[in-house]
């Protein structure tokens, strides 16, 4: 082997780099273990009377405190590295392995276009924006194109510039529609970039050592994974805030103009809702007044009829906010209300009985827009502080311009109120006692220290011109993460031991070469993941387990070829040389096709599936290096010592020896089977599938119970609690763990808390007595996923595209590689056969098997992996057919194909067996997260082995029957014999 020294160098370098990168993980785990032990001792010594749960909470808090306070402590003396630096370099575990939250955020451009317009209240603008938002869910076009197309369709050409042009703006009055659209796209791109940068600043505030952030600028989608976070609601609020800080004059109920305007708007709404109108005299039926007042408490003295001295116009219970919003946003109400007033909520509060309510404020705005007299750009610095009463607050220092604007605003409202709002929520509305000069002010309210810190940090990071909206989220509790780690590790160890043993049993001492290459492959894969900062997820562990099966495939192909050469009477040296060289084309073909599907999956995948694809890509590339170069290096090292590896055992000498099965003669039977599969595949689409929450939208909860629960016992209660929604209930592992999926309020933002409360009500009879809602959420919901319909449609389209692209990519690769369309057609028919079989099982067995069979991202990952695996088998057979077509002059096609299949049969069975056993270990021990994926792969391995022999190969017989099998296209293989010149064979 040439370049032997270079291979040695890279091998040793990769070993050292991998061990070095993984050493950080060992050092961090060791230090964190010591800190936890220290915290446990401190807590138990100081709080002996607390319950077990209270002690665990204190231990967790004390551990976090010690780690935070010692982050600059040197814990790696060998290189003088601190805990914080080591933490940043450790192997990053995904949230499904340690708990945490993952969110997919869609950058919303609707608000940006409103702010760019000359009149954000213009009904034609609002209609076009609404249409574009609706179309985006089912369109591949960007939002700006959808908006401009919708606006022109509704209002005609040449009118866009009037909406956005103005003094000091990029868009000019004489710009045509295309120019306006291009400029809007440029502004939008800048806003999306700014949103991403600001979100990065905000994410840094969480203190997560290695946040996993993926940004797809073309789609305007940001995926954020924060492992270890235990406060998901705080994360959601923090990330979704647009930081739109505004300062307002407060309009009071005693202001006659507003009082009259509100009364007229209320009466107009009453007439609209009750279907009444004014009579010919213009008088109004008094029975139709008081719609708003019927659900909102007005701060009025019932005895005197005078309004209390307060900046609020009323309060409303949280349960009534949905109805009130429908009234306040009704065009009949808004058109009758003064166009210089907007009504907004204050922060959520609780009354003495613990019930939530909101205060409402009337704010004076610039007519025709939502702008305040003073905006957030006037603030220079913010920080968390405490007010004169010791309550948490936010201090602000104004800019020079802001100082003057603040003095004018407070001077105008002397002895009245000004309101300070963030994202249209009023946080403070103090009474003004004289003009405030100097530029310092303070927001105080019912804040916790944490809330005040978050708000200060949000204001520091900056305003989002294009706010990012959470369209999908997943929360995993630490307990479920620990179970995933345990299951994945068990599956990995069992799969490794089984394959390690199998290599020795089947390949004798040569099996040690395969096992050394396998160990190095795994070491390098994990080392590269750590070095490049990738995240290891539960799906990534599945990728590692699969890598075990695929990695040995390279050595199986090579060793089987060496055995063939030895059976022909070649010397060991000749057999090894020719075995490695003749095996190179099929090995490369097998890896390239698997790599293509993995790359396509990485491009379209999100979250855990992206982790799987990343692990698989790294594993495939390293498999080539270890399976070909490192294996040859070890073999040559042993051979140079005048020793020879043994490739046969008593078992392998007998298995498939002189195999001479007539596979092609059975093709008519297999054609009938294929037609049946096609019919059943079509029937599967009519029979339907269970779509995962990722593809249908909604919310999915994994709930743990104290004792086994019968699904049918809770179905009716859940349906009633969730307003008639037919929930999907599946057992997860055992009947103490259920996965409950609901479409209730699936298109509603920020409804997670409400849905969880309904879930709690529906499960009450099977939950422990006196269990509170908060304890239910904390202790019994192990994980939950929320997906809005907009992103679920995107994911479905992406899944279909990924599958189609994979099939086309493989078709063209095989066509280029074999220069014969029949090989491409045979490949595609084989792959479609395998996909259909998997779909058939997932459709017709979805109600039979005792575990979920869902069409989701994991299923698509399995399908693409099955495609890649099936290609391995098919390409190996096709390569051997082409070779024999050249060597077996005058032989019939049937003879050539049968001989090729028989001679590769041992390799087909061995590879299928190794992959099947690794996936079986994953299926049994890997946990619920990857069970559906593993089941699909098990089906794929079986059907892939069948189809490469009985479906793909017969196509070469029955398509273009007079055409040879492509022998003329094959270049002769050059064999370098020791001590002799290269010869052609």
Tab-separated table of N, CA and C in Angstrom, residues 151-234:
chain	number	residue	atom	x	y	z
A	151	UNK	N	-50.912	41.858	-2.367
A	151	UNK	CA	-51.308	43.274	-2.378
A	151	UNK	C	-51.644	43.744	-3.789
A	152	UNK	N	-50.815	43.347	-4.749
A	152	UNK	CA	-51.086	43.757	-6.135
A	152	UNK	C	-52.350	43.115	-6.667
A	153	UNK	N	-52.586	41.870	-6.290
A	153	UNK	CA	-53.794	41.179	-6.752
A	153	UNK	C	-55.052	41.855	-6.208
A	154	UNK	N	-54.977	42.359	-4.991
A	154	UNK	CA	-56.148	42.964	-4.367
A	154	UNK	C	-56.310	44.441	-4.693
A	155	UNK	N	-55.182	45.110	-5.009
A	155	UNK	CA	-55.244	46.574	-5.175
A	155	UNK	C	-54.741	47.076	-6.522
A	156	UNK	N	-54.218	46.158	-7.357
A	156	UNK	CA	-53.711	46.590	-8.651
A	156	UNK	C	-52.231	46.903	-8.613
A	157	UNK	N	-51.643	47.075	-9.799
A	157	UNK	CA	-50.207	47.335	-9.912
A	157	UNK	C	-49.880	48.801	-9.636
A	158	UNK	N	-48.595	49.039	-9.283
A	158	UNK	CA	-48.096	50.398	-9.167
A	158	UNK	C	-48.468	51.128	-7.894
A	159	UNK	N	-48.955	50.428	-6.897
A	159	UNK	CA	-49.405	51.109	-5.677
A	159	UNK	C	-48.563	50.777	-4.446
A	160	UNK	N	-47.581	49.908	-4.588
A	160	UNK	CA	-46.786	49.495	-3.440
A	160	UNK	C	-45.944	50.625	-2.864
A	161	UNK	N	-45.393	51.463	-3.731
A	161	UNK	CA	-44.515	52.521	-3.228
A	161	UNK	C	-45.264	53.485	-2.316
A	162	UNK	N	-46.541	53.714	-2.595
A	162	UNK	CA	-47.327	54.616	-1.758
A	162	UNK	C	-47.475	54.093	-0.330
A	163	UNK	N	-47.384	52.780	-0.181
A	163	UNK	CA	-47.535	52.174	1.149
A	163	UNK	C	-46.272	52.359	1.981
A	164	UNK	N	-45.083	52.326	1.329
A	164	UNK	CA	-43.835	52.283	2.079
A	164	UNK	C	-42.914	53.477	1.850
A	165	UNK	N	-43.159	54.300	0.842
A	165	UNK	CA	-42.249	55.400	0.528
A	165	UNK	C	-42.445	56.563	1.501
A	166	UNK	N	-41.396	57.338	1.678
A	166	UNK	CA	-41.481	58.507	2.539
A	166	UNK	C	-40.126	59.133	2.736
A	167	UNK	N	-40.090	60.343	3.304
A	167	UNK	CA	-38.823	61.042	3.537
A	167	UNK	C	-37.892	60.221	4.432
A	168	UNK	N	-36.645	60.104	3.986
A	168	UNK	CA	-35.664	59.378	4.764
A	168	UNK	C	-35.742	57.873	4.637
A	169	UNK	N	-36.651	57.374	3.813
A	169	UNK	CA	-36.804	55.928	3.661
A	169	UNK	C	-36.070	55.445	2.415
A	170	UNK	N	-35.718	54.145	2.399
A	170	UNK	CA	-35.037	53.561	1.242
A	170	UNK	C	-35.958	53.514	0.022
A	171	UNK	N	-37.236	53.336	0.277
A	171	UNK	CA	-38.201	53.225	-0.820
A	171	UNK	C	-38.694	54.617	-1.206
A	172	UNK	N	-38.621	54.912	-2.499
A	172	UNK	CA	-38.982	56.233	-3.013
A	172	UNK	C	-40.354	56.197	-3.693
A	173	UNK	N	-41.035	57.347	-3.764
A	173	UNK	CA	-42.389	57.377	-4.341
A	173	UNK	C	-42.468	56.912	-5.793
A	174	UNK	N	-41.386	57.107	-6.568
A	174	UNK	CA	-41.425	56.720	-7.980
A	174	UNK	C	-40.904	55.307	-8.242
A	175	UNK	N	-40.604	54.539	-7.201
A	175	UNK	CA	-40.150	53.152	-7.376
A	175	UNK	C	-41.291	52.286	-7.895
A	176	UNK	N	-40.972	51.430	-8.897
A	176	UNK	CA	-42.009	50.506	-9.372
A	176	UNK	C	-42.159	49.339	-8.399
A	177	UNK	N	-43.161	48.495	-8.650
A	177	UNK	CA	-43.469	47.413	-7.707
A	177	UNK	C	-42.298	46.449	-7.518
A	178	UNK	N	-41.600	46.117	-8.624
A	178	UNK	CA	-40.487	45.184	-8.518
A	178	UNK	C	-39.353	45.768	-7.680
A	179	UNK	N	-39.089	47.061	-7.858
A	179	UNK	CA	-38.049	47.725	-7.062
A	179	UNK	C	-38.424	47.745	-5.595
A	180	UNK	N	-39.692	48.031	-5.318
A	180	UNK	CA	-40.165	48.027	-3.924
A	180	UNK	C	-39.992	46.639	-3.317
A	181	UNK	N	-40.365	45.613	-4.088
A	181	UNK	CA	-40.251	44.240	-3.587
A	181	UNK	C	-38.795	43.890	-3.296
A	182	UNK	N	-37.890	44.261	-4.201
A	182	UNK	CA	-36.466	43.971	-3.995
A	182	UNK	C	-35.924	44.685	-2.754
A	183	UNK	N	-36.331	45.937	-2.573
A	183	UNK	CA	-35.858	46.694	-1.411
A	183	UNK	C	-36.425	46.121	-0.115
A	184	UNK	N	-37.681	45.694	-0.159
A	184	UNK	CA	-38.285	45.072	1.024
A	184	UNK	C	-37.555	43.781	1.386
A	185	UNK	N	-37.154	43.007	0.363
A	185	UNK	CA	-36.424	41.764	0.621
A	185	UNK	C	-35.062	42.054	1.252
A	186	UNK	N	-34.401	43.114	0.785
A	186	UNK	CA	-33.113	43.496	1.359
A	186	UNK	C	-33.267	43.900	2.823
A	187	UNK	N	-34.307	44.689	3.098
A	187	UNK	CA	-34.573	45.113	4.481
A	187	UNK	C	-34.916	43.906	5.342
A	188	UNK	N	-35.720	42.995	4.783
A	188	UNK	CA	-36.129	41.799	5.534
A	188	UNK	C	-34.924	40.920	5.857
A	189	UNK	N	-34.022	40.760	4.877
A	189	UNK	CA	-32.815	39.951	5.123
A	189	UNK	C	-31.999	40.540	6.264
A	190	UNK	N	-31.877	41.864	6.256
A	190	UNK	CA	-31.141	42.527	7.339
A	190	UNK	C	-31.822	42.342	8.681
A	191	UNK	N	-33.159	42.398	8.683
A	191	UNK	CA	-33.908	42.222	9.927
A	191	UNK	C	-33.770	40.803	10.459
A	192	UNK	N	-33.782	39.819	9.545
A	192	UNK	CA	-33.630	38.419	9.961
A	192	UNK	C	-32.241	38.199	10.563
A	193	UNK	N	-31.220	38.762	9.919
A	193	UNK	CA	-29.862	38.650	10.469
A	193	UNK	C	-29.784	39.305	11.852
A	194	UNK	N	-30.425	40.477	11.977
A	194	UNK	CA	-30.396	41.195	13.256
A	194	UNK	C	-31.117	40.394	14.331
A	195	UNK	N	-32.236	39.775	13.958
A	195	UNK	CA	-32.980	38.948	14.910
A	195	UNK	C	-32.119	37.785	15.393
A	196	UNK	N	-31.438	37.155	14.466
A	196	UNK	CA	-30.583	36.020	14.825
A	196	UNK	C	-29.468	36.455	15.783
A	197	UNK	N	-28.842	37.586	15.503
A	197	UNK	CA	-27.745	38.063	16.352
A	197	UNK	C	-28.241	38.429	17.747
A	198	UNK	N	-29.404	39.067	17.814
A	198	UNK	CA	-29.962	39.440	19.116
A	198	UNK	C	-30.346	38.201	19.916
A	199	UNK	N	-30.916	37.203	19.227
A	199	UNK	CA	-31.271	35.962	19.915
A	199	UNK	C	-30.028	35.273	20.465
A	200	UNK	N	-28.917	35.345	19.733
A	200	UNK	CA	-27.669	34.772	20.237
A	200	UNK	C	-27.258	35.448	21.548
A	201	UNK	N	-27.411	36.775	21.609
A	201	UNK	CA	-27.088	37.498	22.846
A	201	UNK	C	-27.988	37.048	23.984
A	202	UNK	N	-29.256	36.866	23.676
A	202	UNK	CA	-30.197	36.463	24.724
A	202	UNK	C	-29.897	35.048	25.221
A	203	UNK	N	-29.586	34.171	24.274
A	203	UNK	CA	-29.305	32.779	24.642
A	203	UNK	C	-28.082	32.697	25.550
A	204	UNK	N	-27.107	33.584	25.324
A	204	UNK	CA	-25.916	33.599	26.170
A	204	UNK	C	-26.272	33.845	27.637
A	205	UNK	N	-27.378	34.557	27.883
A	205	UNK	CA	-27.777	34.887	29.252
A	205	UNK	C	-28.259	33.680	30.039
A	206	UNK	N	-28.589	32.575	29.345
A	206	UNK	CA	-29.071	31.396	30.050
A	206	UNK	C	-27.937	30.628	30.723
A	207	UNK	N	-26.703	30.914	30.327
A	207	UNK	CA	-25.576	30.236	30.957
A	207	UNK	C	-25.372	28.802	30.497
A	208	UNK	N	-25.999	28.407	29.390
A	208	UNK	CA	-25.802	27.059	28.855
A	208	UNK	C	-24.438	27.016	28.183
A	209	UNK	N	-23.608	26.039	28.585
A	209	UNK	CA	-22.224	25.996	28.090
A	209	UNK	C	-22.174	25.827	26.583
A	210	UNK	N	-23.027	24.976	26.038
A	210	UNK	CA	-22.965	24.686	24.602
A	210	UNK	C	-24.378	24.684	24.006
A	211	UNK	N	-24.996	25.851	23.873
A	211	UNK	CA	-26.309	25.870	23.216
A	211	UNK	C	-26.169	25.455	21.763
A	212	UNK	N	-27.119	24.675	21.278
A	212	UNK	CA	-27.087	24.188	19.903
A	212	UNK	C	-28.056	25.039	19.084
A	213	UNK	N	-27.530	25.821	18.141
A	213	UNK	CA	-28.347	26.767	17.382
A	213	UNK	C	-28.131	26.539	15.893
A	214	UNK	N	-29.220	26.316	15.166
A	214	UNK	CA	-29.161	26.152	13.709
A	214	UNK	C	-30.028	27.224	13.073
A	215	UNK	N	-29.467	27.921	12.101
A	215	UNK	CA	-30.154	29.048	11.466
A	215	UNK	C	-30.280	28.790	9.977
A	216	UNK	N	-31.515	28.676	9.487
A	216	UNK	CA	-31.789	28.543	8.058
A	216	UNK	C	-32.328	29.887	7.571
A	217	UNK	N	-31.436	30.692	7.007
A	217	UNK	CA	-31.817	32.054	6.623
A	217	UNK	C	-32.851	32.066	5.507
A	218	UNK	N	-32.742	31.114	4.565
A	218	UNK	CA	-33.687	31.082	3.446
A	218	UNK	C	-35.120	30.855	3.926
A	219	UNK	N	-35.283	30.000	4.920
A	219	UNK	CA	-36.614	29.716	5.454
A	219	UNK	C	-37.001	30.669	6.577
A	220	UNK	N	-36.010	31.433	7.101
A	220	UNK	CA	-36.293	32.289	8.237
A	220	UNK	C	-36.589	31.495	9.489
A	221	UNK	N	-35.939	30.340	9.635
A	221	UNK	CA	-36.208	29.436	10.759
A	221	UNK	C	-34.941	29.299	11.603
A	222	UNK	N	-35.108	29.427	12.921
A	222	UNK	CA	-34.007	29.273	13.866
A	222	UNK	C	-34.373	28.150	14.825
A	223	UNK	N	-33.511	27.146	14.928
A	223	UNK	CA	-33.742	26.034	15.855
A	223	UNK	C	-32.765	26.175	17.011
A	224	UNK	N	-33.309	26.269	18.221
A	224	UNK	CA	-32.498	26.478	19.415
A	224	UNK	C	-32.701	25.299	20.358
A	225	UNK	N	-31.600	24.696	20.794
A	225	UNK	CA	-31.662	23.585	21.732
A	225	UNK	C	-30.851	23.945	22.965
A	226	UNK	N	-31.534	24.000	24.114
A	226	UNK	CA	-30.896	24.373	25.371
A	226	UNK	C	-31.001	23.191	26.332
A	227	UNK	N	-29.986	22.353	26.328
A	227	UNK	CA	-29.984	21.168	27.191
A	227	UNK	C	-29.713	21.578	28.625
A	228	UNK	N	-30.416	20.918	29.544
A	228	UNK	CA	-30.209	21.187	30.963
A	228	UNK	C	-31.104	22.272	31.531
A	229	UNK	N	-31.815	23.014	30.676
A	229	UNK	CA	-32.716	24.077	31.143
A	229	UNK	C	-33.947	23.441	31.788
A	230	UNK	N	-34.343	23.969	32.955
A	230	UNK	CA	-35.497	23.412	33.675
A	230	UNK	C	-36.655	24.400	33.778
A	231	UNK	N	-36.568	25.544	33.083
A	231	UNK	CA	-37.625	26.554	33.159
A	231	UNK	C	-38.101	26.895	31.749
A	232	UNK	N	-38.861	25.999	31.119
A	232	UNK	CA	-39.239	26.200	29.716
A	232	UNK	C	-40.072	27.449	29.468
A	233	UNK	N	-40.973	27.802	30.389
A	233	UNK	CA	-41.814	28.972	30.172
A	233	UNK	C	-40.981	30.244	30.159
A	234	UNK	N	-39.989	30.301	31.041
A	234	UNK	CA	-39.096	31.459	31.060
A	234	UNK	C	-38.354	31.579	29.728
